[in-house]
Coordinates of C-alpha atoms in Angstrom, one line a residue:
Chain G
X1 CA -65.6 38.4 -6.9
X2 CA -62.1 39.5 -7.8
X3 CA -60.2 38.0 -10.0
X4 CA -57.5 36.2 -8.0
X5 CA -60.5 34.8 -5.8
X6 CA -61.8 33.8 -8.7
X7 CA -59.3 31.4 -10.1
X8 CA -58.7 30.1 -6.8
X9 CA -62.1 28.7 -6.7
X10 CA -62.1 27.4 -10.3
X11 CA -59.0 25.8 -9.7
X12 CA -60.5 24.1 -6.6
X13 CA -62.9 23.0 -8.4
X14 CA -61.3 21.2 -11.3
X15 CA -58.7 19.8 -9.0
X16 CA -61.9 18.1 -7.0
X17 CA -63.4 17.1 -9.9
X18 CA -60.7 16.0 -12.2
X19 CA -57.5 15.2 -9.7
X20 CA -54.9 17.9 -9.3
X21 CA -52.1 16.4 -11.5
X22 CA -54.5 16.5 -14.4
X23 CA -55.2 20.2 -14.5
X24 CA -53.2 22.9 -16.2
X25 CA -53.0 26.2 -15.7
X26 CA -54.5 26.7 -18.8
X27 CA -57.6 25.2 -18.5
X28 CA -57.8 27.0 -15.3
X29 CA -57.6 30.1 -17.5
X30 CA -60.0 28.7 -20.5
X31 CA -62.5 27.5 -17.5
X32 CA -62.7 31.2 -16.3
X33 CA -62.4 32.9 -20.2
X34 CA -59.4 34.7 -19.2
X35 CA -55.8 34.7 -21.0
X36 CA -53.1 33.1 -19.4
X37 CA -50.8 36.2 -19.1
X38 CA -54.0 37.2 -16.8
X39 CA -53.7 34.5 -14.6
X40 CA -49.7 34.5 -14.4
X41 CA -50.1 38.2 -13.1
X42 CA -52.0 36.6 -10.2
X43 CA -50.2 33.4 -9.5
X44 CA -46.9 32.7 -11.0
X45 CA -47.6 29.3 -11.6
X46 CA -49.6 26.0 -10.2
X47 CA -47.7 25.6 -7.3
X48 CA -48.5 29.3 -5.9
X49 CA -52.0 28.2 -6.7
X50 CA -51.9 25.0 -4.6
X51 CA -50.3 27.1 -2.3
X52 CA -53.1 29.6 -1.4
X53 CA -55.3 26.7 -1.2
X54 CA -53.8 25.0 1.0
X55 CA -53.1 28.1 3.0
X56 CA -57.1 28.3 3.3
X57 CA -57.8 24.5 3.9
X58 CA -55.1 24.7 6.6
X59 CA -57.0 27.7 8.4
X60 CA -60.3 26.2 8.0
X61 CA -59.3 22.8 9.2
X62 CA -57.0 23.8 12.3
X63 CA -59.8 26.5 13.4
X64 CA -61.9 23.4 14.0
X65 CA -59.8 21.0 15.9
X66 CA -58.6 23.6 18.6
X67 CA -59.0 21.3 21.4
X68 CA -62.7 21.7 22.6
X69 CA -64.2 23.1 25.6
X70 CA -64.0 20.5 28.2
X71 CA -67.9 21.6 29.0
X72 CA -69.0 20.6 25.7
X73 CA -71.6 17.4 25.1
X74 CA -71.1 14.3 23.5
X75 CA -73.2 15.6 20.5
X76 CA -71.0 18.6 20.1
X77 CA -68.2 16.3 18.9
X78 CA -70.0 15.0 16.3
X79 CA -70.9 18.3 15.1
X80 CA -67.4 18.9 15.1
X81 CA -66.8 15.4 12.9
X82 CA -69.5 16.5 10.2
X83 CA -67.5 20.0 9.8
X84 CA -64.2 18.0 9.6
X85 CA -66.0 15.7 7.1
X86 CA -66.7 18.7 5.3
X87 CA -64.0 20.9 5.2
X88 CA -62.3 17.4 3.9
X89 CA -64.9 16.9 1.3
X90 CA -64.4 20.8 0.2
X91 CA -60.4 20.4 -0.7
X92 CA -60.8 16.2 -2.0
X93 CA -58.4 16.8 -4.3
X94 CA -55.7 17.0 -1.2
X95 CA -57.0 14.1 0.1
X96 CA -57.6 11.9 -3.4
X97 CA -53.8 12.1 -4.1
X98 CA -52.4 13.1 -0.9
X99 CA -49.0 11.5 -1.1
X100 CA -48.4 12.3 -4.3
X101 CA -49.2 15.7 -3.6
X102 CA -46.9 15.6 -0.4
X103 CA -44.2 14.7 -2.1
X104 CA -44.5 17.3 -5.3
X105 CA -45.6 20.0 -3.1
X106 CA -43.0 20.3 -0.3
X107 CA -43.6 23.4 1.5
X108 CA -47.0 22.0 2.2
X109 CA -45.7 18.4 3.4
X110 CA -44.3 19.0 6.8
X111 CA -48.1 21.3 7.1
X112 CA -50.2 18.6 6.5
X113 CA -48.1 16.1 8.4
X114 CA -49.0 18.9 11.7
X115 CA -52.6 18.9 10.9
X116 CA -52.6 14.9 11.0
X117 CA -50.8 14.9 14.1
X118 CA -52.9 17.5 15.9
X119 CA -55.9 15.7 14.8
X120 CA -54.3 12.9 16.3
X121 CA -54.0 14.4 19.5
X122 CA -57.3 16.0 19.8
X123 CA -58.7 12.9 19.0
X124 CA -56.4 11.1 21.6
X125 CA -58.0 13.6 24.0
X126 CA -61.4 13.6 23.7
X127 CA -61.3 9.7 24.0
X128 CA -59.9 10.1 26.8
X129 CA -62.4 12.5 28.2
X130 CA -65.0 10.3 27.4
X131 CA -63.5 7.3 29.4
X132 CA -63.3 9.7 32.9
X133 CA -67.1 10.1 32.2
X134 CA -67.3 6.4 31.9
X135 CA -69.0 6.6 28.5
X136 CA -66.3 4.9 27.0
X137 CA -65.1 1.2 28.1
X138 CA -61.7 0.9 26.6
X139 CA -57.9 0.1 28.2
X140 CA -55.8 2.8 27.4
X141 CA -53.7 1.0 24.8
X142 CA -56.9 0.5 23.2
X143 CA -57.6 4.6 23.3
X144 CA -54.2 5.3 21.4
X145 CA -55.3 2.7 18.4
X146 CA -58.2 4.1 18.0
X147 CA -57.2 7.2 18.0
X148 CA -55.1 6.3 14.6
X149 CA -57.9 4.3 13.0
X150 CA -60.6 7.5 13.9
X151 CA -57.8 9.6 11.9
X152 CA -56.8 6.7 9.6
X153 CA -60.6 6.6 8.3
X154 CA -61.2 10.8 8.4
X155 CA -58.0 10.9 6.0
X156 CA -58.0 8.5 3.6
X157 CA -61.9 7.5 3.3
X158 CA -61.8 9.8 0.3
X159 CA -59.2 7.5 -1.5
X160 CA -61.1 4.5 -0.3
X161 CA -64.4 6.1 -1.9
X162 CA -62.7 6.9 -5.3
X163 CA -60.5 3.5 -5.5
X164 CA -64.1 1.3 -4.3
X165 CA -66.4 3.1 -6.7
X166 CA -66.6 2.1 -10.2
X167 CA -67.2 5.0 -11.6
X168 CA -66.0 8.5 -10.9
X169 CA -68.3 10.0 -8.5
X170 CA -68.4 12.7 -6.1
X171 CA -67.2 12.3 -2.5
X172 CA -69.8 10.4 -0.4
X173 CA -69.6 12.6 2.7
X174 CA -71.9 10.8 5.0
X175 CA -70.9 7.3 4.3
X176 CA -67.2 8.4 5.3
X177 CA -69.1 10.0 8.7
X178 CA -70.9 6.9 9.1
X179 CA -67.8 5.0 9.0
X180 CA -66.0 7.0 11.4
X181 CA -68.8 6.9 14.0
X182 CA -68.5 3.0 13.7
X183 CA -65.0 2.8 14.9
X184 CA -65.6 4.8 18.1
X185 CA -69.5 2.8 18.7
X186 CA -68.5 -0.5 20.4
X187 CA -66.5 1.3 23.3
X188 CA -69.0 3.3 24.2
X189 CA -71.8 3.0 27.0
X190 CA -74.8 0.9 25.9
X191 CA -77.0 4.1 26.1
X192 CA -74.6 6.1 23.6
X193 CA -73.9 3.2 21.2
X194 CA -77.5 2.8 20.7
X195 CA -77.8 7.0 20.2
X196 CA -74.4 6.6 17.9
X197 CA -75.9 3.6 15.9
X198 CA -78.9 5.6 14.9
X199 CA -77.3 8.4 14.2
X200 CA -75.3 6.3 11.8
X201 CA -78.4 5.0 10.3
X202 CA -79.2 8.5 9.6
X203 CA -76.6 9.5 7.6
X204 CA -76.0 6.2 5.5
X205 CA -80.2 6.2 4.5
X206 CA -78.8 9.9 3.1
X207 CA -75.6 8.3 1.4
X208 CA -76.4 8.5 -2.4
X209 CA -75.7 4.7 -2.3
X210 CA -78.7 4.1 -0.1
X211 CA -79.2 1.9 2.6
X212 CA -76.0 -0.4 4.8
X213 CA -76.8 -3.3 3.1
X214 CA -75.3 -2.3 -0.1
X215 CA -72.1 -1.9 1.5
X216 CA -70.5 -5.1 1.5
Chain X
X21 CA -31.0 -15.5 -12.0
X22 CA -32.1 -14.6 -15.4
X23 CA -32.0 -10.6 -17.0
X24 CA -35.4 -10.0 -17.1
X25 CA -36.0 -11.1 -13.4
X26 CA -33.3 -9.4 -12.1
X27 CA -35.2 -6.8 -13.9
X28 CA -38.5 -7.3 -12.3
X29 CA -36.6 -7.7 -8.7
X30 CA -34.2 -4.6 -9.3
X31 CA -37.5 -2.1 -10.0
X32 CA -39.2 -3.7 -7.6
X33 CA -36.9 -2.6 -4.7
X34 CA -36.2 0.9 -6.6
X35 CA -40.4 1.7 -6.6
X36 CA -40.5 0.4 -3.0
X37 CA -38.0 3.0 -1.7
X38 CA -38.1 5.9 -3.4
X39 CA -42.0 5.9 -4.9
X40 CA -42.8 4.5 -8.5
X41 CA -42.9 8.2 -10.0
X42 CA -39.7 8.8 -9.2
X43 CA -38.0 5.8 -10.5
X44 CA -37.0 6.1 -14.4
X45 CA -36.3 3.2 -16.8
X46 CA -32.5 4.8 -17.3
X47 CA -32.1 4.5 -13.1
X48 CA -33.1 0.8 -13.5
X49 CA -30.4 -0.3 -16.1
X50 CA -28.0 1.9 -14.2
X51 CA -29.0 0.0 -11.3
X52 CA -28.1 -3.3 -12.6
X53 CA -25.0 -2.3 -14.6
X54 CA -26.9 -2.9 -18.1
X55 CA -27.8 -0.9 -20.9
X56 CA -30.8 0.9 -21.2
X57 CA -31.3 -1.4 -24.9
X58 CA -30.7 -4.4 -22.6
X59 CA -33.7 -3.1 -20.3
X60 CA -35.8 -2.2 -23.5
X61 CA -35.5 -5.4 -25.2
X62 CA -37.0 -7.6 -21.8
X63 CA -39.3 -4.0 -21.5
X64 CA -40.5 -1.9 -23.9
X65 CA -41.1 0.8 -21.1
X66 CA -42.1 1.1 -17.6
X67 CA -45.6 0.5 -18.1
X68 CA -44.9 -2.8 -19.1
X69 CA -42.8 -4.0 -15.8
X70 CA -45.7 -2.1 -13.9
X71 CA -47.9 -4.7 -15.6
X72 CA -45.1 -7.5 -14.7
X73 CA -44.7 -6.9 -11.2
X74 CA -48.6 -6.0 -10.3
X75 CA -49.6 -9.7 -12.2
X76 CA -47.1 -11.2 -9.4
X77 CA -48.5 -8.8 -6.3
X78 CA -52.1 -10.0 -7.6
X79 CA -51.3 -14.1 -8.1
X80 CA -50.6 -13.5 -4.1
X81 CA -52.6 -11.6 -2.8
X82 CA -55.7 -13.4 -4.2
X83 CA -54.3 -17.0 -3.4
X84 CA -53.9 -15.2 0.4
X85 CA -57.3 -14.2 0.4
X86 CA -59.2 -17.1 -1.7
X87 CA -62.4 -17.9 0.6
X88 CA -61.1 -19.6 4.1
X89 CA -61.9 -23.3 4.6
X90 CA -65.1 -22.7 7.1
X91 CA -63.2 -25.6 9.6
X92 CA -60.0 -22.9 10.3
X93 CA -59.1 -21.9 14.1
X94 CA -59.1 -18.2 14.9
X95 CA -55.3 -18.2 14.7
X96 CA -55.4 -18.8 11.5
X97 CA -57.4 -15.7 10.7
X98 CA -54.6 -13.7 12.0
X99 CA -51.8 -15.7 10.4
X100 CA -53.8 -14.5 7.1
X101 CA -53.8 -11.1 8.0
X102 CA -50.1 -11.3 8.9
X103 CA -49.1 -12.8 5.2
X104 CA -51.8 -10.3 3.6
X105 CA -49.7 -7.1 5.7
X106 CA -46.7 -8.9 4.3
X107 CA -47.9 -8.7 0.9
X108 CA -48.5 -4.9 1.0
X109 CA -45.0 -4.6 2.7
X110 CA -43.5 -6.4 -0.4
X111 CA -45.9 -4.2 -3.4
X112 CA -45.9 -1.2 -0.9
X113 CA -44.8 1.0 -3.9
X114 CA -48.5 0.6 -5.2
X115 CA -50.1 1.5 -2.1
X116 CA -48.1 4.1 -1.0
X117 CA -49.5 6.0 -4.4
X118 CA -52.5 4.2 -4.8
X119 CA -55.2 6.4 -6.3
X120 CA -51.8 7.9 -8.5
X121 CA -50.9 4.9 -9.6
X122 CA -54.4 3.8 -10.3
X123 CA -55.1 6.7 -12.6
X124 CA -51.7 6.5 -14.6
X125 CA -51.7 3.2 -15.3
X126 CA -55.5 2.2 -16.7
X127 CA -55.0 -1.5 -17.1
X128 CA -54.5 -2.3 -13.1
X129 CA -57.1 -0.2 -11.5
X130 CA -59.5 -2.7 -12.4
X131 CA -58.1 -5.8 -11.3
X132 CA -57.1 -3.7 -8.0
X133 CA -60.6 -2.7 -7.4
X134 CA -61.5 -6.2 -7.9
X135 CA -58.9 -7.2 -5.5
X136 CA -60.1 -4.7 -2.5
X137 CA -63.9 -5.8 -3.4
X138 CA -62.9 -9.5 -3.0
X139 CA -60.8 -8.9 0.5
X140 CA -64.1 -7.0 2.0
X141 CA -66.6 -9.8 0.8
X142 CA -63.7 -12.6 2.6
X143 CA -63.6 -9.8 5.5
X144 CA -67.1 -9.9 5.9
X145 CA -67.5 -13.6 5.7
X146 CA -64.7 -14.5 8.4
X147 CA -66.7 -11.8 10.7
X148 CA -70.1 -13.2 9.8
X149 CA -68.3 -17.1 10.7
X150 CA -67.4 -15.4 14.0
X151 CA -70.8 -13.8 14.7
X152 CA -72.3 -17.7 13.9
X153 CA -69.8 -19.3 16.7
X154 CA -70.9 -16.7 19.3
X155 CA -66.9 -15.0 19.5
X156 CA -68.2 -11.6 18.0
X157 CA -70.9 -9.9 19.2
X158 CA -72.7 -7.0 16.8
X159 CA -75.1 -6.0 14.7
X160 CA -75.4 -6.5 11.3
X161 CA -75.0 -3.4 9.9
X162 CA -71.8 -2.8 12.8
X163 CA -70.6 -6.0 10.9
X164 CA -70.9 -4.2 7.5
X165 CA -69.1 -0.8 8.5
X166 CA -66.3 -3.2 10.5
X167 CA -65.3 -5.2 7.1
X168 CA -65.5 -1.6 5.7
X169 CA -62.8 -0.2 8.2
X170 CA -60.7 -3.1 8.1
X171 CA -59.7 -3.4 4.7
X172 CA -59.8 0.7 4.6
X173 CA -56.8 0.0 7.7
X174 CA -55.4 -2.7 5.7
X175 CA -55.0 -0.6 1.9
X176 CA -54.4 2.6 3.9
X177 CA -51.7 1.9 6.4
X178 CA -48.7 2.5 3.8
X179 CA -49.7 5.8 3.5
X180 CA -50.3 6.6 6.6
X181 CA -47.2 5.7 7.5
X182 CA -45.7 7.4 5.5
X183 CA -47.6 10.8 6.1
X184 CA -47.2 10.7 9.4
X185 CA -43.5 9.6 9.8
X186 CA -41.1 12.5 10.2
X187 CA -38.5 11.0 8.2
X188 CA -39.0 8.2 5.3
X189 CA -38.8 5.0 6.4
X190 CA -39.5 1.6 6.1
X191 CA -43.4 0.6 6.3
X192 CA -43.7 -0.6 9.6
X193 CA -45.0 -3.6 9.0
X194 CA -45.8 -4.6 12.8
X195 CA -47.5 -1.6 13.5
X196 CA -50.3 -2.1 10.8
X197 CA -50.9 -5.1 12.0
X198 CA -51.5 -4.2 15.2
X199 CA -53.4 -1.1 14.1
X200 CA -56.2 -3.8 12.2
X201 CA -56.7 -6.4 14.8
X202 CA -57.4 -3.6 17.0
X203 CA -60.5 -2.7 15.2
X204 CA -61.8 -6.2 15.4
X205 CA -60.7 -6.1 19.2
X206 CA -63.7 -4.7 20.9
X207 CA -66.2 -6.4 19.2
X208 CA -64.4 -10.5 20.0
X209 CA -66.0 -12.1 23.7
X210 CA -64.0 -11.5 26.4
X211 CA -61.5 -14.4 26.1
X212 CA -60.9 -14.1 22.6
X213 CA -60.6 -9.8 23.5
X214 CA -57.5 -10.5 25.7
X215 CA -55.8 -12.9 23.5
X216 CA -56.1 -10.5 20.5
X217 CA -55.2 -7.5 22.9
X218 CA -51.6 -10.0 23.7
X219 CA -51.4 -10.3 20.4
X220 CA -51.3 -6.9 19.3
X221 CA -49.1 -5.9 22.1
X222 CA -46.2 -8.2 20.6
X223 CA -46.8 -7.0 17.3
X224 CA -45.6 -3.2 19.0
X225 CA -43.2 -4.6 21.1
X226 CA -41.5 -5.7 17.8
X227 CA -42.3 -2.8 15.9
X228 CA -39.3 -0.4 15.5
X229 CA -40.8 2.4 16.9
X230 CA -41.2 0.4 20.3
X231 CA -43.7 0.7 22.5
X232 CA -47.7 1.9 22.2
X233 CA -47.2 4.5 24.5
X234 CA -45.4 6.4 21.9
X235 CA -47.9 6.7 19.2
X236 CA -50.1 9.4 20.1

């Protein structure tokens, strides 16, 4: 791996692990054994860092929420929410601090605030697609608030995991995808809930925190 | 009013509007037209009117949300939730930063997490009340993931807000609202569905972004 790749993915890493604003470009260097003046010939400084990481998030995250086929099945969508899930759980350390990050980052503000909205409108979309089918019961002022909780939960369920959890811990992927599904499961068809509940079932009895009844 | 709650008051407002990290002490005084040993002597530093003004956001919020008398109307539930939004519109300086704010100041993160822990445990007790009288109808574990998702609406609406407004703004206060009862929404029996569906519609109405049809 070259280099600059190189300290791009340490950095990502410590930012995950530790939060962004607690990392210095130094240990960045010390992490990777090489000396500072090395790593200033690839990135100026932290925020050119943050920068090229965001630059890949941002590829990674709108290459999955170009709207989908109209064609595809119900399933594919979930699919599609475990790769969001992912790609979320990948660059945390966005979403663990993310207005603090929007607000001493600018050039990657008005970015994010795109990705969010398109999100939003994807969502908005297949929602509504599911309603023609009849799959999902729901009056269409119903469809638009969901549509923010489904991206209210995807976005911040990483704070919400860090701020709930006594100790520091790593992301808990499938809880956040359980908890997603479960906003979108009482408008749908009896047949799908029932499908969409055990689904749900499946990824919580993966969680590391075990089974639902923890939860509360 | 005396110095050192004009103090409290002053920062208060100044952390509301333009985010805790970028208030200093120095801004404070020169806020109130005192001098910065004025401020020191009722502070020793911002830390310490952090503490102040997050031991008066806590005394509320935990009288709000002390276990509901069993006997309450259904109304009432939603006149809690109003004064608990109201709440976070008042402290939304903490949650606009939240897991910032958390990490730089050790001494609240605590008492917050015991705060969010309490407000899911009363969340999930109302919903379980509700289940018992025959108005909600779900599983148990769709019970679980909804006290989950509504005090993950309720913490996370600040910053959503803000992330997703173009310009910086106000918290809209009506909107979050609206956003939380509508996860509760499609659970309720049909009578209690359209009364909460009214509801939420006048929360919008009077939101100052207007109507629903321009949220998505």
């Amino acid at each position: 791996m070259k280099t600059r790749e190189r300290i791009a993915m340490a950095s990502l890493s410590l930012f995950n692990h530790f939060g962004e604003p607690n990392v210095t470009t130094l240990q960045i260097a010390d992490e990777l054994n090489i000396s500072p003046g090395n790593l200033y010939y690839h990135f100026k400084n932290k925020t050119e860092i943050i920068n090229d990481l965001f630059g890949r998030f941002e590829r990674q995250m709108l290459n999955l929420i170009s709207a989908p086929d109209a064609e595809v099945s119900i399933d594919d969508y979930w699919i599609v929410l475990h790769l969001v899930f992912e790609c979320i759980a990948e660059y945390q350390f966005l979403y663990k601090d993310l207005v603090n990050i929007l607000q001493r980052y600018e050039r990657i503000a008005p970015r994010f605030r795109k990705i969010l909205n398109r999100k939003l409108a994807v969502t908005h979309s297949v929602l509504q697609r599911l309603k023609e089918r009849h799959v999902i019961d729901a009056a269409d002022s119903e469809l638009a608030a969901l549509a923010h909780n489904v991206v209210l939960t995807l976005t911040w369920w990483p704070s919400y995991d860090v701020v709930t959890a006594k100790l520091p811990q790593e992301m808990d992927l499938n809880r956040g995808i359980a908890q997603t599904i479960s906003q979108v499961a009482p408008y749908l068809r009896e047949a799908e809930r029932a499908e969409v509940l055990a689904l749900s079932r499946e990824y919580l009895a993966t969680a590391p925190g075990g089974s639902p009844e923890r939860e509360v």
